[in-house]
PDB file of C-alpha atoms in Angstrom:
ATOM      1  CA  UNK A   1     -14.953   4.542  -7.579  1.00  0.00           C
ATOM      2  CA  UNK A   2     -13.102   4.214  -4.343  1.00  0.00           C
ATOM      3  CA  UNK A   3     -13.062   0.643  -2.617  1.00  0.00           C
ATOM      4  CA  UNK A   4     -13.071   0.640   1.353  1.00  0.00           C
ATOM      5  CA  UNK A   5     -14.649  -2.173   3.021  1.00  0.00           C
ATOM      6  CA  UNK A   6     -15.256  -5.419   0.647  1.00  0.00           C
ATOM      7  CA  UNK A   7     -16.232  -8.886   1.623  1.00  0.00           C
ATOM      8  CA  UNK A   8     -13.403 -11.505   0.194  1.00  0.00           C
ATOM      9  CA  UNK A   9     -15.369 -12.486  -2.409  1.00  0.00           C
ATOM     10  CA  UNK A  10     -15.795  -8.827  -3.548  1.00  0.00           C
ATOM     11  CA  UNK A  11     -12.321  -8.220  -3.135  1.00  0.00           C
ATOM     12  CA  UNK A  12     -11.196 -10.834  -5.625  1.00  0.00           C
ATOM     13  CA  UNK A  13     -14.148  -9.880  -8.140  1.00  0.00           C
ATOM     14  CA  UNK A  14     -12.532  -6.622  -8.412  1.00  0.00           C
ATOM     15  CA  UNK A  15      -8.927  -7.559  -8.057  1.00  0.00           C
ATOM     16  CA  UNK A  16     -10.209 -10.228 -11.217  1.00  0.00           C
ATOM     17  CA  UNK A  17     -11.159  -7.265 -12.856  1.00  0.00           C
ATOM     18  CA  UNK A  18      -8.124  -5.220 -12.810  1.00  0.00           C
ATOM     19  CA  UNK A  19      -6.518  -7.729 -14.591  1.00  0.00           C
ATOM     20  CA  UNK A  20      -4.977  -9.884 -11.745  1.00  0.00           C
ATOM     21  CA  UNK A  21      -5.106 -13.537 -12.021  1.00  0.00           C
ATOM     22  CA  UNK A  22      -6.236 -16.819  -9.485  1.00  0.00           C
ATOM     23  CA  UNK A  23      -2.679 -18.599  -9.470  1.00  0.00           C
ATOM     24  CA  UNK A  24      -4.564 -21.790  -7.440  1.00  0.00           C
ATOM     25  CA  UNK A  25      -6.861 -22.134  -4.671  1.00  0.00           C
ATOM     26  CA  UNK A  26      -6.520 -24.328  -1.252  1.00  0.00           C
ATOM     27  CA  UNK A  27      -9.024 -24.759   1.541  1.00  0.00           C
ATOM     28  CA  UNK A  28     -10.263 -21.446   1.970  1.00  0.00           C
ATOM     29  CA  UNK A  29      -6.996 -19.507   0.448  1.00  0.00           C
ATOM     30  CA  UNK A  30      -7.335 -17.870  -2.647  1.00  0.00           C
ATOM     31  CA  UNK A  31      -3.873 -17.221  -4.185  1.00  0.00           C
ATOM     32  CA  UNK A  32      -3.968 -13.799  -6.219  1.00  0.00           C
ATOM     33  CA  UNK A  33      -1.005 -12.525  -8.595  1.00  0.00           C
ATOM     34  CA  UNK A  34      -0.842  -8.959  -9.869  1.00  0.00           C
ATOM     35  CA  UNK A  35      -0.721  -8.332 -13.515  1.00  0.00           C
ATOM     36  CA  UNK A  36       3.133  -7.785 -13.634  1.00  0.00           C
ATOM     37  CA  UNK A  37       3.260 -11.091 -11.137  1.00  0.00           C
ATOM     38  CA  UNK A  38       5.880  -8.861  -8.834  1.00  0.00           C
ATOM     39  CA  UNK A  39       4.151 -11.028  -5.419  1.00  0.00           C
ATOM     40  CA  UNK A  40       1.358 -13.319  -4.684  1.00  0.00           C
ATOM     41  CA  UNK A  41      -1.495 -11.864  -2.744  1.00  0.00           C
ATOM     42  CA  UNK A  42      -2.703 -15.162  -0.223  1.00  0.00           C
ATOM     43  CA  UNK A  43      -6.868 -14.003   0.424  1.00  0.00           C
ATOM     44  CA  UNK A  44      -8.189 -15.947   3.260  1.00  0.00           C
ATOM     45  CA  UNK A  45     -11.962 -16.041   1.936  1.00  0.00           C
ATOM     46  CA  UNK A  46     -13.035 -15.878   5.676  1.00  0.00           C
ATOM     47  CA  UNK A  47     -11.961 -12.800   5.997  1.00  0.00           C
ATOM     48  CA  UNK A  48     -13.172  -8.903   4.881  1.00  0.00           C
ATOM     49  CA  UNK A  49     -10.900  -5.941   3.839  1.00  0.00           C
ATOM     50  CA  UNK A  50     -10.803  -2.875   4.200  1.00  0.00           C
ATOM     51  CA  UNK A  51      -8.542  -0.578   1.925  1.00  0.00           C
ATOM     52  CA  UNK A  52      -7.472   2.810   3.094  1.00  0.00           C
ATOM     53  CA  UNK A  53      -5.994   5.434   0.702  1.00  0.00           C
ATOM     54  CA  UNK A  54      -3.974   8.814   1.798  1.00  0.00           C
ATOM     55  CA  UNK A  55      -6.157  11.628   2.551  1.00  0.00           C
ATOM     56  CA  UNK A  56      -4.144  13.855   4.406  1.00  0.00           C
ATOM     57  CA  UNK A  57      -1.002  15.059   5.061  1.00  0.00           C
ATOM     58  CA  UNK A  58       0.815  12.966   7.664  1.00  0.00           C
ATOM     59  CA  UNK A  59       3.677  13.997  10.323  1.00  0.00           C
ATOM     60  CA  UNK A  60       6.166  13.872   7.371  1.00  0.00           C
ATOM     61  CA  UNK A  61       7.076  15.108   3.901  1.00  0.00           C
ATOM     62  CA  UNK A  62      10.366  14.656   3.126  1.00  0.00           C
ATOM     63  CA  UNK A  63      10.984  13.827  -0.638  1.00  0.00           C
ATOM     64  CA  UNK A  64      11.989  16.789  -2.315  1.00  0.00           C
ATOM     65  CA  UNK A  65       9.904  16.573  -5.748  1.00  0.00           C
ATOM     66  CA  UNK A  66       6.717  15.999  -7.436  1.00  0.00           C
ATOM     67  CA  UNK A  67       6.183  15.147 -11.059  1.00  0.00           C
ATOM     68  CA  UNK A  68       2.845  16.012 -12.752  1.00  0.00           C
ATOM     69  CA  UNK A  69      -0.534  17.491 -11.359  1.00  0.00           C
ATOM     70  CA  UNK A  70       1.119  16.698  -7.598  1.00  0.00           C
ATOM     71  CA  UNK A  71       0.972  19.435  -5.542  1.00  0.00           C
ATOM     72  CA  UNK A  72       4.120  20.427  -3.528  1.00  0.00           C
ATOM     73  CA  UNK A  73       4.835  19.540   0.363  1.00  0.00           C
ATOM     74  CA  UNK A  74       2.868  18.992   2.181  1.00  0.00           C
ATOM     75  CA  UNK A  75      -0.041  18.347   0.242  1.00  0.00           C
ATOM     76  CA  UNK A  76       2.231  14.819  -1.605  1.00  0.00           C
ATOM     77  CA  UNK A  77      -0.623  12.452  -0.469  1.00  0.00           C
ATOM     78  CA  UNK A  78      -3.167  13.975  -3.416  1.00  0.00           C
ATOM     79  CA  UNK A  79      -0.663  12.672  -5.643  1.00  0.00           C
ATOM     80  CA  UNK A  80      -0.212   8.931  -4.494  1.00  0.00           C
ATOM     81  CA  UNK A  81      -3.704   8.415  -3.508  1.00  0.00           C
ATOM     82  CA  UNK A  82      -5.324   7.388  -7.127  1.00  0.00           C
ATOM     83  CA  UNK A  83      -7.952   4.413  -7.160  1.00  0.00           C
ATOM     84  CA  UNK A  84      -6.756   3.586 -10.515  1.00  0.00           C
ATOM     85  CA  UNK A  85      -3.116   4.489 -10.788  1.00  0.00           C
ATOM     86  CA  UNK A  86      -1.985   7.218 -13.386  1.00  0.00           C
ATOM     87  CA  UNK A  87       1.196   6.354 -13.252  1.00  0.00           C
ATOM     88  CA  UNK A  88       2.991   9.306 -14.995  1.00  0.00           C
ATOM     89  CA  UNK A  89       0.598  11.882 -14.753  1.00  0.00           C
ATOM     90  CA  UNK A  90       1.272  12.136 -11.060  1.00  0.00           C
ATOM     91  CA  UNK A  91       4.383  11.049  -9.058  1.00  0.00           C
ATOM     92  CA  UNK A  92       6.507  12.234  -6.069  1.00  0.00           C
ATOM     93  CA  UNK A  93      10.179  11.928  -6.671  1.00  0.00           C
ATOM     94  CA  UNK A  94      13.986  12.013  -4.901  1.00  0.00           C
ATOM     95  CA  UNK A  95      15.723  13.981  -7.038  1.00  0.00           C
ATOM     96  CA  UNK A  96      18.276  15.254  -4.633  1.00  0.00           C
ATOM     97  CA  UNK A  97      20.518  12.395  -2.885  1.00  0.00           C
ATOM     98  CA  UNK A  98      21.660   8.327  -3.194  1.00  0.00           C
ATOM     99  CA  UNK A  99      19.841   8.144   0.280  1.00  0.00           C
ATOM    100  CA  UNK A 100      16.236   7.609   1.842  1.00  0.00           C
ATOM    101  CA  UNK A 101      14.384  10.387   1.982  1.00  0.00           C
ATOM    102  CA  UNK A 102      10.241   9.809   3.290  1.00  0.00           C
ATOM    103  CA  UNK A 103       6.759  10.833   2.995  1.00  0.00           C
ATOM    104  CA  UNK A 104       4.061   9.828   5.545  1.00  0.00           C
ATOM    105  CA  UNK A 105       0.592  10.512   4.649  1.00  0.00           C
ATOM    106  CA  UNK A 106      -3.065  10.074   6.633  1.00  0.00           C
ATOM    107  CA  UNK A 107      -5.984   7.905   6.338  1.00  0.00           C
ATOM    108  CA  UNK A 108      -9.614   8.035   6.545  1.00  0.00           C
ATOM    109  CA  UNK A 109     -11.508   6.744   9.593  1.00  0.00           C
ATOM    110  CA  UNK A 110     -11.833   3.007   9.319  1.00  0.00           C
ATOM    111  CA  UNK A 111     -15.130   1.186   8.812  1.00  0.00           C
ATOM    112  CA  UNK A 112     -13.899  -2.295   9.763  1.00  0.00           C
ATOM    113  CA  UNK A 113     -15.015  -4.061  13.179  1.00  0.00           C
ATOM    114  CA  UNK A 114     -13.273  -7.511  14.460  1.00  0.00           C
ATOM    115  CA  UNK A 115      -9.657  -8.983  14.548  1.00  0.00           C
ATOM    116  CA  UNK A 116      -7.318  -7.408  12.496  1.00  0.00           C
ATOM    117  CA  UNK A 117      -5.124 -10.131  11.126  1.00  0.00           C
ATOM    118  CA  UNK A 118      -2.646  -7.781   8.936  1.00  0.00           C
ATOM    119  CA  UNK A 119      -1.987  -4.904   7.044  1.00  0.00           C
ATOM    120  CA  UNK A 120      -0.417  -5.138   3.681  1.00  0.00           C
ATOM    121  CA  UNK A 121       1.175  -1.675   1.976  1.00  0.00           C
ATOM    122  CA  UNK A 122       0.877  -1.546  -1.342  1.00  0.00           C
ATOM    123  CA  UNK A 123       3.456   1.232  -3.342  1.00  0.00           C
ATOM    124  CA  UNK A 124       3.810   1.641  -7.212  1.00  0.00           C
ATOM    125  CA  UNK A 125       7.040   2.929  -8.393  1.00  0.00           C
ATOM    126  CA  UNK A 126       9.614   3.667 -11.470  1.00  0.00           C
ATOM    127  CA  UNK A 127      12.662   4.615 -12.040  1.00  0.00           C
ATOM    128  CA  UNK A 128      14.711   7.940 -14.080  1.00  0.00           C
ATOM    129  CA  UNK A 129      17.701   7.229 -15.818  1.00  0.00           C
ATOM    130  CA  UNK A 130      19.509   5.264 -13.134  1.00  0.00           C
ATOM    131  CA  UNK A 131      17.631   2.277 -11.128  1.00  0.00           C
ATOM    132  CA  UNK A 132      16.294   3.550  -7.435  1.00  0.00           C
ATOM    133  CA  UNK A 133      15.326   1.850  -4.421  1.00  0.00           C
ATOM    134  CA  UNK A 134      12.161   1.980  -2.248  1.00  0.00           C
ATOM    135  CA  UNK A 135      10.470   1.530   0.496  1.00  0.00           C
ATOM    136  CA  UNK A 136       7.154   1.349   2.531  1.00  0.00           C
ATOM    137  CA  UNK A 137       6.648   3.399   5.394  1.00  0.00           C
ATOM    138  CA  UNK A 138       4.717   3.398   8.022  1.00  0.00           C
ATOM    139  CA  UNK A 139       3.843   5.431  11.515  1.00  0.00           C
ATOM    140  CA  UNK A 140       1.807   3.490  14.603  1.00  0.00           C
ATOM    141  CA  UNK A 141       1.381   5.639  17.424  1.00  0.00           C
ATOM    142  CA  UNK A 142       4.760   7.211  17.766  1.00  0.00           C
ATOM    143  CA  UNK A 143       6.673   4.341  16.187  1.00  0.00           C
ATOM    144  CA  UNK A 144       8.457   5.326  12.480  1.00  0.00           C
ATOM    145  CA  UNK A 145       8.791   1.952  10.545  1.00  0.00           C
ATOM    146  CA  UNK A 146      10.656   1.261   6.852  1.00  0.00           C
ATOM    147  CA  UNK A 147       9.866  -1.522   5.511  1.00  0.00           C
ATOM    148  CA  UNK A 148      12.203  -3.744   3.668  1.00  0.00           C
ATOM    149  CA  UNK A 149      13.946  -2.646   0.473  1.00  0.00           C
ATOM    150  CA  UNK A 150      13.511  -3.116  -2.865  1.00  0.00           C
ATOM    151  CA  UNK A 151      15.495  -2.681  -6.216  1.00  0.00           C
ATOM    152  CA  UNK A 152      12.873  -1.023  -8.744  1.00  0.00           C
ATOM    153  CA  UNK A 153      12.200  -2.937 -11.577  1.00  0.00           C
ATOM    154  CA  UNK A 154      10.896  -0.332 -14.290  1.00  0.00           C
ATOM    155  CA  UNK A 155      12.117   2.495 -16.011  1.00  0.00           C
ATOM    156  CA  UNK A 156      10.248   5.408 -16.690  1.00  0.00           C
ATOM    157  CA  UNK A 157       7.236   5.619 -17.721  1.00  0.00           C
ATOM    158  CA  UNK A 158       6.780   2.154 -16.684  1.00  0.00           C
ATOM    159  CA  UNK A 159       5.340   1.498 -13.151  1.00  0.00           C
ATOM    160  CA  UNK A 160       5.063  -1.849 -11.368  1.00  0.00           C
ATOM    161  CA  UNK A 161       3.316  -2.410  -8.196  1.00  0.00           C
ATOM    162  CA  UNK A 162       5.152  -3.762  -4.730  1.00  0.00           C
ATOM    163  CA  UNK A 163       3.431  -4.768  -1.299  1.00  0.00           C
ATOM    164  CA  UNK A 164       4.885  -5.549   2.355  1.00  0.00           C
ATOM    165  CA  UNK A 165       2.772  -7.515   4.993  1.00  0.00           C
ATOM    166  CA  UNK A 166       2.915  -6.226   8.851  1.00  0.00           C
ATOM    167  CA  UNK A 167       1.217  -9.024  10.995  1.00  0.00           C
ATOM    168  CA  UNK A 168       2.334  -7.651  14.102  1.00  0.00           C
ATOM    169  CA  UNK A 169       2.399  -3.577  14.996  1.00  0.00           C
ATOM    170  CA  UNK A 170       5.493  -2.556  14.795  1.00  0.00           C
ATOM    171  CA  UNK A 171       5.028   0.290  17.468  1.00  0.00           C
ATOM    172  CA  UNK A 172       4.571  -3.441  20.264  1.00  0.00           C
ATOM    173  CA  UNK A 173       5.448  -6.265  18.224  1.00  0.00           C
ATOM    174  CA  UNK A 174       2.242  -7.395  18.993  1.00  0.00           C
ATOM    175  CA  UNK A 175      -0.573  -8.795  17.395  1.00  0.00           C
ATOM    176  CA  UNK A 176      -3.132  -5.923  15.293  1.00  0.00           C
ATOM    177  CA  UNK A 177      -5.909  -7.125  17.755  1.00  0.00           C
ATOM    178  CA  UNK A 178      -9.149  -5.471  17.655  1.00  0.00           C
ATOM    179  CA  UNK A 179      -8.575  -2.299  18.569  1.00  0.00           C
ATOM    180  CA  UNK A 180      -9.711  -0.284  15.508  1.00  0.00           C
ATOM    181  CA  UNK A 181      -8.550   3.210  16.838  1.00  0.00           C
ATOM    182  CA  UNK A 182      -4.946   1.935  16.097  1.00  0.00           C
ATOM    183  CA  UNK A 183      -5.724   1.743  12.800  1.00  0.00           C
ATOM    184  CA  UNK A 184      -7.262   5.177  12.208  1.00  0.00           C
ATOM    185  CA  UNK A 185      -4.336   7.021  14.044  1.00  0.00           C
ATOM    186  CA  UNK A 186      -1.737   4.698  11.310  1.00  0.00           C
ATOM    187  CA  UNK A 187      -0.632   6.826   8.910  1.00  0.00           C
ATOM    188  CA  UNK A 188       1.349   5.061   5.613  1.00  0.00           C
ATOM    189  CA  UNK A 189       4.071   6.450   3.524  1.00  0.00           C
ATOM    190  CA  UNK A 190       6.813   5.714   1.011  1.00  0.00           C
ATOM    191  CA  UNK A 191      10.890   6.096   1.132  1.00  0.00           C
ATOM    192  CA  UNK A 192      12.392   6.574  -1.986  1.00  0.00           C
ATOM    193  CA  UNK A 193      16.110   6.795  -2.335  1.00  0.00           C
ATOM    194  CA  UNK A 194      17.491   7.323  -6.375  1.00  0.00           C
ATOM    195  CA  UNK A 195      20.594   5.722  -7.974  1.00  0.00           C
ATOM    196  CA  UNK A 196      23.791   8.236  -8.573  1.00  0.00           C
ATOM    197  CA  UNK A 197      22.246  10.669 -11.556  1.00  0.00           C
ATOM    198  CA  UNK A 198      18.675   9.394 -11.311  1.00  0.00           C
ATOM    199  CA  UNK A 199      15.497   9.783  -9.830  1.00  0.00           C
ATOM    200  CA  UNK A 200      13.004   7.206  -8.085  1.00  0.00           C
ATOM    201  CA  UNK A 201       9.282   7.660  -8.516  1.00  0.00           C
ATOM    202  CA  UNK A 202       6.243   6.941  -6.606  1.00  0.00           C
ATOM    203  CA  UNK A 203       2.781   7.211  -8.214  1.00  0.00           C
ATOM    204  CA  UNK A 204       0.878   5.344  -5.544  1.00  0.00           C
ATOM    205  CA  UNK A 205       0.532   4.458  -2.138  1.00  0.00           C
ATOM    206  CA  UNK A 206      -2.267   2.689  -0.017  1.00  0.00           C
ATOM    207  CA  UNK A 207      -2.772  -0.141   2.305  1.00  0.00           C
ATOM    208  CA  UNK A 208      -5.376  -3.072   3.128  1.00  0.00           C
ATOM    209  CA  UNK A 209      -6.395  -4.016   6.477  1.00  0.00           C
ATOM    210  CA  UNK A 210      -7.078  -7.624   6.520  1.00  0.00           C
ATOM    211  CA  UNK A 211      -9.611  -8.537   9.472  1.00  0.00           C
ATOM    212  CA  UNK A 212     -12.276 -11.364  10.783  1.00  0.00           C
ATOM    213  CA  UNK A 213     -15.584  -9.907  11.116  1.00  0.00           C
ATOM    214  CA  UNK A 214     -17.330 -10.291  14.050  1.00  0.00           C
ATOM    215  CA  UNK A 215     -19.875 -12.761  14.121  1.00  0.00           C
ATOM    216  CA  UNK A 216     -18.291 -14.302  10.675  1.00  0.00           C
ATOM    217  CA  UNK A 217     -20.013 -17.725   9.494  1.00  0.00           C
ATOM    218  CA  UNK A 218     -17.707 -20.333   8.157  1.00  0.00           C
ATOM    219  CA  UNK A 219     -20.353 -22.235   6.491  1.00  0.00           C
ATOM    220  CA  UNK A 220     -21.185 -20.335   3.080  1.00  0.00           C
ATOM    221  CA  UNK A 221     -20.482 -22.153  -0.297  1.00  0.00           C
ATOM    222  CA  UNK A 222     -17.974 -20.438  -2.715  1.00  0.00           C
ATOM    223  CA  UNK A 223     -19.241 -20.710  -6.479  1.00  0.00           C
TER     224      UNK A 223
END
């Protein structure tokens, strides 16, 4: 089943159910922790999300292998876009040189209405013989944004999950806003640059729109 708009509560029912755990609880902040514990995933239970998978090619396609089932450029995003990740079965892949190369893929049309408070991209990744590095991506409007590095963890076949939080859009440095259309032109993406002899993996790739409904009530009772 794919997940697109949930109400917090939802949100952290399924996130419970993935295997994620509730590291403490403050006010109205939930404090999540995936099941490798690689970041802590703050939920603010006033707010809704809305998660947005690949489902398209994007404006780029850039890393120069696929592993698995996953189709060659450009059609990468059918690859990284698994609900449940698959981890080995499906995978894009720099094979070819010790520097960044990028995929950018497209999302559905948002559901969402209200003030966008952040988007979070979420990538899953491994790493071939030598360790790799990664990195989210992103495109808003005609702005191309990496995110910030990191060292993967795992070797293959071992996945582990990493996320990066935008507050602002990086195409203004402004805040999200409400302005929904901004979101359904964003396309989302993954770098991937492999160690000397290796290769750095990607099995998936998505991203959660954090957002205050309109009209939300402050005053329900959390059980």
């Amino acid at each position: 089943m794919e997940f697109k708009h949930e109400t917090c509560q939802q949100y952290i029912a399924r996130r419970l159910s993935e295997g994620w755990s509730i590291v403490c609880q403050y006010g109205y902040t939930i404090i999540l922790s995936p099941p490798n514990g690689t970041f802590l995933r703050p939920v603010d239970l006033r707010n809704d999300i809305e998660t947005l998978r690949p489902n398209a090619p994007g404006d780029e396609c850039s890393i120069d292998s696929q592993g698995g089932w996953c189709p060659v450029c450009p059609n990468h995003w059918e690859g990284v876009s698994d609900v449940v990740p698959d981890d080995d079965v499906a995978y894009v892949r720099n094979t070819a040189v010790t520097s960044y190369l990028r995929d950018l893929y497209a999302l559905p049309a948002s559901s969402g209405s209200g003030t966008i408070n952040f988007i979070k991209i979420y990538f899953r990744c491994s790493w071939w013989n030598t360790p790799g590095f990664a990195k989210p991506s992103l495109k808003s409007d005609d702005t191309i944004t990496d995110g910030t590095e990191v060292a993967i963890e795992t070797e293959w076949t071992t996945f582990k999950t990493y996320s990066q939080q935008w507050d602002t859009n990086p195409a203004d440095g402004q805040p999200w806003g409400s302005d929904w259309s901004v979101i359904d032109a964003l396309q989302i993406g993954v770098s991937l640059k492999m160690g000397a002899g290796g290769q750095a993996l990607c099995t998936q790739v998505y991203v959660e729109v954090d957002y205050t409904p309109v009209g939300r009530s402050f005053g329900f009772i959390i059980g």
